[in-house]
Short mmCIF file of N, CA, C and O in Angstrom, two decimals:
data_model
loop_
_atom_site.label_atom_id
_atom_site.label_comp_id
_atom_site.label_asym_id
_atom_site.label_seq_id
_atom_site.Cartn_x
_atom_site.Cartn_y
_atom_site.Cartn_z
N MET A 1 -6.69 -7.04 -4.92
CA MET A 1 -5.35 -7.61 -4.92
C MET A 1 -4.67 -7.29 -3.59
O MET A 1 -4.74 -6.17 -3.11
N LYS A 2 -4.02 -8.27 -3.05
CA LYS A 2 -3.27 -8.12 -1.80
C LYS A 2 -1.96 -8.86 -1.97
O LYS A 2 -1.93 -9.99 -2.47
N LYS A 3 -0.87 -8.21 -1.57
CA LYS A 3 0.44 -8.83 -1.72
C LYS A 3 1.19 -8.71 -0.40
O LYS A 3 1.26 -7.63 0.18
N THR A 4 1.75 -9.82 0.06
CA THR A 4 2.58 -9.81 1.25
C THR A 4 4.01 -9.48 0.83
O THR A 4 4.56 -10.12 -0.06
N ILE A 5 4.57 -8.47 1.48
CA ILE A 5 5.93 -8.03 1.19
C ILE A 5 6.69 -8.05 2.51
O ILE A 5 6.24 -7.47 3.50
N ILE A 6 7.83 -8.72 2.52
CA ILE A 6 8.66 -8.77 3.72
C ILE A 6 9.89 -7.90 3.48
O ILE A 6 10.63 -8.10 2.51
N LEU A 7 10.07 -6.92 4.36
CA LEU A 7 11.23 -6.04 4.30
C LEU A 7 12.09 -6.29 5.53
O LEU A 7 11.57 -6.37 6.64
N THR A 8 13.39 -6.43 5.33
CA THR A 8 14.32 -6.50 6.45
C THR A 8 14.79 -5.09 6.72
O THR A 8 15.44 -4.46 5.87
N ILE A 9 14.42 -4.57 7.89
CA ILE A 9 14.72 -3.20 8.25
C ILE A 9 15.53 -3.22 9.54
O ILE A 9 15.05 -3.72 10.56
N ALA A 10 16.74 -2.69 9.47
CA ALA A 10 17.62 -2.65 10.65
C ALA A 10 17.76 -4.04 11.28
O ALA A 10 17.73 -4.19 12.49
N GLY A 11 17.86 -5.07 10.44
CA GLY A 11 18.09 -6.42 10.91
C GLY A 11 16.85 -7.19 11.32
O GLY A 11 16.95 -8.36 11.71
N THR A 12 15.67 -6.59 11.24
CA THR A 12 14.42 -7.26 11.62
C THR A 12 13.52 -7.39 10.40
O THR A 12 13.37 -6.45 9.63
N ASP A 13 12.93 -8.57 10.23
CA ASP A 13 11.98 -8.79 9.14
C ASP A 13 10.61 -8.26 9.56
O ASP A 13 10.09 -8.64 10.62
N PHE A 14 10.05 -7.41 8.72
CA PHE A 14 8.70 -6.89 8.93
C PHE A 14 7.85 -7.33 7.75
O PHE A 14 8.26 -7.24 6.60
N SER A 15 6.65 -7.81 8.05
CA SER A 15 5.74 -8.30 7.03
C SER A 15 4.61 -7.28 6.81
O SER A 15 3.95 -6.86 7.76
N PHE A 16 4.41 -6.93 5.56
CA PHE A 16 3.39 -5.97 5.18
C PHE A 16 2.41 -6.65 4.24
O PHE A 16 2.81 -7.34 3.31
N ALA A 17 1.13 -6.43 4.45
CA ALA A 17 0.08 -6.92 3.56
C ALA A 17 -0.45 -5.71 2.81
O ALA A 17 -1.32 -4.99 3.30
N VAL A 18 0.09 -5.47 1.63
CA VAL A 18 -0.25 -4.28 0.86
C VAL A 18 -1.42 -4.60 -0.07
O VAL A 18 -1.38 -5.58 -0.81
N THR A 19 -2.44 -3.75 -0.02
CA THR A 19 -3.58 -3.92 -0.92
C THR A 19 -3.54 -2.83 -2.00
O THR A 19 -2.85 -1.82 -1.85
N ALA A 20 -4.30 -3.06 -3.04
CA ALA A 20 -4.39 -2.05 -4.10
C ALA A 20 -4.94 -0.75 -3.54
O ALA A 20 -4.49 0.34 -3.91
N GLN A 21 -5.88 -0.83 -2.60
CA GLN A 21 -6.45 0.37 -2.00
C GLN A 21 -5.40 1.14 -1.20
O GLN A 21 -5.33 2.37 -1.27
N ASP A 22 -4.57 0.42 -0.41
CA ASP A 22 -3.48 1.08 0.33
C ASP A 22 -2.55 1.81 -0.63
O ASP A 22 -2.17 2.96 -0.40
N HIS A 23 -2.18 1.13 -1.70
CA HIS A 23 -1.28 1.72 -2.70
C HIS A 23 -1.91 2.95 -3.32
O HIS A 23 -1.29 4.01 -3.42
N ASN A 24 -3.16 2.83 -3.73
CA ASN A 24 -3.84 3.95 -4.38
C ASN A 24 -4.00 5.14 -3.44
O ASN A 24 -3.81 6.29 -3.85
N ASP A 25 -4.32 4.87 -2.19
CA ASP A 25 -4.45 5.96 -1.21
C ASP A 25 -3.12 6.70 -1.04
O ASP A 25 -3.08 7.92 -0.93
N PHE A 26 -2.02 5.96 -1.01
CA PHE A 26 -0.69 6.57 -0.88
C PHE A 26 -0.38 7.45 -2.09
O PHE A 26 0.02 8.60 -1.94
N VAL A 27 -0.59 6.92 -3.27
CA VAL A 27 -0.30 7.67 -4.49
C VAL A 27 -1.19 8.91 -4.58
O VAL A 27 -0.72 10.01 -4.89
N ASP A 28 -2.47 8.76 -4.26
CA ASP A 28 -3.39 9.90 -4.31
C ASP A 28 -3.01 10.97 -3.30
O ASP A 28 -3.02 12.16 -3.61
N ALA A 29 -2.65 10.56 -2.08
CA ALA A 29 -2.27 11.53 -1.05
C ALA A 29 -1.00 12.28 -1.46
O ALA A 29 -0.90 13.50 -1.28
N ALA A 30 -0.06 11.58 -2.04
CA ALA A 30 1.18 12.21 -2.49
C ALA A 30 0.91 13.16 -3.65
O ALA A 30 1.48 14.26 -3.72
N ALA A 31 0.01 12.79 -4.53
CA ALA A 31 -0.30 13.62 -5.70
C ALA A 31 -1.05 14.89 -5.32
O ALA A 31 -0.95 15.90 -6.02
N ARG A 32 -1.80 14.85 -4.23
CA ARG A 32 -2.54 16.03 -3.79
C ARG A 32 -1.63 17.12 -3.24
O ARG A 32 -2.07 18.24 -2.99
N GLY A 33 -0.38 16.79 -3.01
CA GLY A 33 0.57 17.80 -2.55
C GLY A 33 0.59 18.00 -1.05
O GLY A 33 1.18 18.96 -0.57
N GLY A 34 -0.02 17.11 -0.31
CA GLY A 34 0.01 17.21 1.15
C GLY A 34 1.36 16.73 1.66
O GLY A 34 2.35 16.66 0.93
N SER A 35 1.39 16.38 2.91
CA SER A 35 2.62 15.90 3.54
C SER A 35 2.96 14.51 3.02
O SER A 35 2.23 13.54 3.26
N LEU A 36 4.08 14.41 2.34
CA LEU A 36 4.52 13.12 1.83
C LEU A 36 4.91 12.20 2.99
O LEU A 36 4.67 11.00 2.95
N THR A 37 5.48 12.78 4.03
CA THR A 37 5.86 11.99 5.20
C THR A 37 4.62 11.37 5.84
O THR A 37 4.61 10.18 6.19
N ALA A 38 3.55 12.13 5.99
CA ALA A 38 2.31 11.61 6.57
C ALA A 38 1.71 10.53 5.68
O ALA A 38 1.24 9.50 6.17
N ALA A 39 1.72 10.75 4.37
CA ALA A 39 1.18 9.76 3.44
C ALA A 39 1.98 8.45 3.53
O ALA A 39 1.40 7.37 3.55
N ALA A 40 3.30 8.56 3.61
CA ALA A 40 4.15 7.37 3.71
C ALA A 40 3.92 6.66 5.04
O ALA A 40 3.84 5.43 5.08
N HIS A 41 3.81 7.42 6.11
CA HIS A 41 3.56 6.84 7.43
C HIS A 41 2.23 6.08 7.43
O HIS A 41 2.17 4.93 7.89
N ASN A 42 1.17 6.69 6.92
CA ASN A 42 -0.14 6.05 6.88
C ASN A 42 -0.12 4.78 6.03
O ASN A 42 -0.71 3.76 6.39
N PHE A 43 0.55 4.83 4.90
CA PHE A 43 0.66 3.69 3.99
C PHE A 43 1.33 2.51 4.72
O PHE A 43 0.80 1.39 4.73
N ALA A 44 2.45 2.78 5.35
CA ALA A 44 3.19 1.71 6.03
C ALA A 44 2.41 1.18 7.24
O ALA A 44 2.35 -0.04 7.46
N MET A 45 1.79 2.06 8.01
CA MET A 45 1.05 1.63 9.20
C MET A 45 -0.20 0.83 8.84
O MET A 45 -0.58 -0.08 9.57
N ARG A 46 -0.83 1.15 7.72
CA ARG A 46 -2.00 0.37 7.29
C ARG A 46 -1.59 -1.04 6.86
O ARG A 46 -2.36 -1.99 7.01
N ALA A 47 -0.40 -1.15 6.28
CA ALA A 47 0.01 -2.41 5.68
C ALA A 47 0.74 -3.35 6.64
O ALA A 47 0.75 -4.56 6.41
N ILE A 48 1.35 -2.83 7.70
CA ILE A 48 2.13 -3.68 8.60
C ILE A 48 1.23 -4.73 9.25
O ILE A 48 0.07 -4.44 9.60
N GLU A 49 1.74 -5.94 9.39
CA GLU A 49 0.96 -6.99 10.04
C GLU A 49 0.69 -6.59 11.49
O GLU A 49 1.56 -6.04 12.16
N SER A 50 -0.49 -6.87 11.97
CA SER A 50 -0.93 -6.38 13.28
C SER A 50 -0.02 -6.83 14.42
O SER A 50 0.21 -6.07 15.37
N GLY A 51 0.54 -8.01 14.36
CA GLY A 51 1.40 -8.51 15.42
C GLY A 51 2.73 -7.78 15.52
O GLY A 51 3.43 -7.88 16.53
N GLN A 52 3.08 -7.03 14.49
CA GLN A 52 4.34 -6.31 14.47
C GLN A 52 4.16 -4.80 14.62
O GLN A 52 5.13 -4.05 14.59
N LYS A 53 2.93 -4.37 14.78
CA LYS A 53 2.62 -2.94 14.76
C LYS A 53 3.39 -2.16 15.83
O LYS A 53 3.95 -1.10 15.55
N GLU A 54 3.45 -2.66 17.06
CA GLU A 54 4.12 -1.92 18.14
C GLU A 54 5.62 -1.82 17.89
O GLU A 54 6.22 -0.76 18.08
N ASP A 55 6.26 -2.91 17.47
CA ASP A 55 7.69 -2.87 17.15
C ASP A 55 7.96 -1.93 15.99
O ASP A 55 8.96 -1.20 15.98
N PHE A 56 7.06 -1.92 15.02
CA PHE A 56 7.23 -1.06 13.86
C PHE A 56 7.09 0.42 14.26
O PHE A 56 7.86 1.26 13.81
N LYS A 57 6.11 0.72 15.12
CA LYS A 57 5.95 2.10 15.60
C LYS A 57 7.22 2.57 16.30
O LYS A 57 7.66 3.71 16.10
N GLN A 58 7.81 1.70 17.11
CA GLN A 58 9.05 2.04 17.82
C GLN A 58 10.17 2.32 16.83
O GLN A 58 10.94 3.27 17.00
N LEU A 59 10.27 1.50 15.79
CA LEU A 59 11.29 1.71 14.77
C LEU A 59 11.11 3.08 14.12
O LEU A 59 12.09 3.83 13.96
N LEU A 60 9.88 3.43 13.78
CA LEU A 60 9.63 4.73 13.14
C LEU A 60 9.95 5.89 14.08
O LEU A 60 10.50 6.90 13.64
N GLU A 61 9.64 5.74 15.35
CA GLU A 61 9.93 6.80 16.32
C GLU A 61 11.43 7.03 16.47
O GLU A 61 11.87 8.16 16.67
N ASN A 62 12.21 5.97 16.35
CA ASN A 62 13.66 6.06 16.52
C ASN A 62 14.42 6.31 15.22
O ASN A 62 15.65 6.42 15.25
N SER A 63 13.73 6.38 14.10
CA SER A 63 14.39 6.51 12.80
C SER A 63 13.68 7.56 11.95
O SER A 63 12.88 7.22 11.06
N PRO A 64 13.94 8.84 12.20
CA PRO A 64 13.27 9.90 11.43
C PRO A 64 13.47 9.72 9.93
O PRO A 64 14.58 9.44 9.46
N GLY A 65 12.38 9.83 9.20
CA GLY A 65 12.43 9.69 7.74
C GLY A 65 12.33 8.27 7.23
O GLY A 65 12.25 8.05 6.02
N ALA A 66 12.32 7.30 8.13
CA ALA A 66 12.28 5.90 7.70
C ALA A 66 11.01 5.58 6.92
O ALA A 66 11.04 4.76 6.00
N GLU A 67 9.91 6.23 7.29
CA GLU A 67 8.65 5.91 6.61
C GLU A 67 8.71 6.19 5.12
O GLU A 67 8.11 5.48 4.32
N LEU A 68 9.48 7.20 4.71
CA LEU A 68 9.62 7.49 3.28
C LEU A 68 10.37 6.38 2.56
O LEU A 68 9.99 5.97 1.46
N GLN A 69 11.44 5.89 3.18
CA GLN A 69 12.21 4.80 2.58
C GLN A 69 11.39 3.52 2.51
O GLN A 69 11.41 2.80 1.50
N ILE A 70 10.64 3.25 3.58
CA ILE A 70 9.84 2.03 3.65
C ILE A 70 8.70 2.08 2.64
O ILE A 70 8.47 1.12 1.90
N ALA A 71 7.99 3.20 2.58
CA ALA A 71 6.90 3.34 1.61
C ALA A 71 7.42 3.21 0.18
O ALA A 71 6.77 2.58 -0.66
N GLY A 72 8.59 3.76 -0.08
CA GLY A 72 9.18 3.64 -1.41
C GLY A 72 9.47 2.20 -1.78
O GLY A 72 9.20 1.75 -2.90
N ALA A 73 10.01 1.44 -0.81
CA ALA A 73 10.30 0.03 -1.06
C ALA A 73 9.02 -0.78 -1.26
O ALA A 73 8.95 -1.64 -2.14
N LEU A 74 7.99 -0.48 -0.46
CA LEU A 74 6.72 -1.18 -0.61
C LEU A 74 6.08 -0.87 -1.96
O LEU A 74 5.59 -1.77 -2.65
N LYS A 75 6.09 0.40 -2.34
CA LYS A 75 5.49 0.80 -3.62
C LYS A 75 6.22 0.16 -4.78
O LYS A 75 5.61 -0.34 -5.72
N GLU A 76 7.55 0.16 -4.71
CA GLU A 76 8.35 -0.41 -5.80
C GLU A 76 8.06 -1.90 -5.98
O GLU A 76 7.93 -2.37 -7.11
N ASP A 77 7.94 -2.63 -4.87
CA ASP A 77 7.68 -4.06 -4.98
C ASP A 77 6.24 -4.35 -5.37
O ASP A 77 5.97 -5.27 -6.14
N PHE A 78 5.30 -3.56 -4.85
CA PHE A 78 3.89 -3.79 -5.15
C PHE A 78 3.55 -3.44 -6.59
O PHE A 78 2.77 -4.12 -7.24
N SER A 79 4.12 -2.36 -7.08
CA SER A 79 3.78 -1.86 -8.41
C SER A 79 5.06 -1.64 -9.23
O SER A 79 5.52 -0.51 -9.38
N PRO A 80 5.63 -2.72 -9.74
CA PRO A 80 6.88 -2.58 -10.49
C PRO A 80 6.69 -1.75 -11.76
O PRO A 80 5.59 -1.68 -12.31
N VAL A 81 7.76 -1.14 -12.19
CA VAL A 81 7.73 -0.32 -13.41
C VAL A 81 7.60 -1.25 -14.62
O VAL A 81 8.34 -2.23 -14.75
N LEU A 82 6.66 -0.94 -15.46
CA LEU A 82 6.46 -1.71 -16.69
C LEU A 82 7.10 -0.98 -17.86
O LEU A 82 7.12 0.24 -17.90
N GLU A 83 7.59 -1.75 -18.81
CA GLU A 83 8.12 -1.14 -20.02
C GLU A 83 6.93 -0.94 -20.98
O GLU A 83 6.28 -1.92 -21.36
N ILE A 84 6.66 0.30 -21.30
CA ILE A 84 5.51 0.62 -22.14
C ILE A 84 6.01 1.47 -23.30
O ILE A 84 6.72 2.47 -23.10
N THR A 85 5.63 1.10 -24.51
CA THR A 85 5.97 1.90 -25.68
C THR A 85 4.71 2.18 -26.47
O THR A 85 3.76 1.39 -26.46
N VAL A 86 4.71 3.29 -27.15
CA VAL A 86 3.58 3.67 -27.99
C VAL A 86 3.95 3.37 -29.43
O VAL A 86 4.98 3.81 -29.93
N LYS A 87 3.10 2.60 -30.10
CA LYS A 87 3.32 2.31 -31.53
C LYS A 87 2.68 3.39 -32.36
O LYS A 87 1.59 3.84 -32.08
N LYS A 88 3.39 3.79 -33.37
CA LYS A 88 2.87 4.80 -34.29
C LYS A 88 2.71 4.23 -35.66
O LYS A 88 3.33 3.35 -36.09
#
């Protein structure tokens, strides 16, 4: 599964092609207890469209912590919360 997600960040549209593998790698890295910032950075950098990679890197360099916000938005759109109930 691959989903294109467009986020408007600081007035610029950035296009991300998020795959199930990218999502799973992010969740697994976060669950292992390593650096959440590094996991978010890797997730966003893997998914950004190649033609926007340099502009996106510049945005991240000038906006400390942005990768966490961006990864959160990508994860939320890629994997929406489902309503699940257990029947007894």
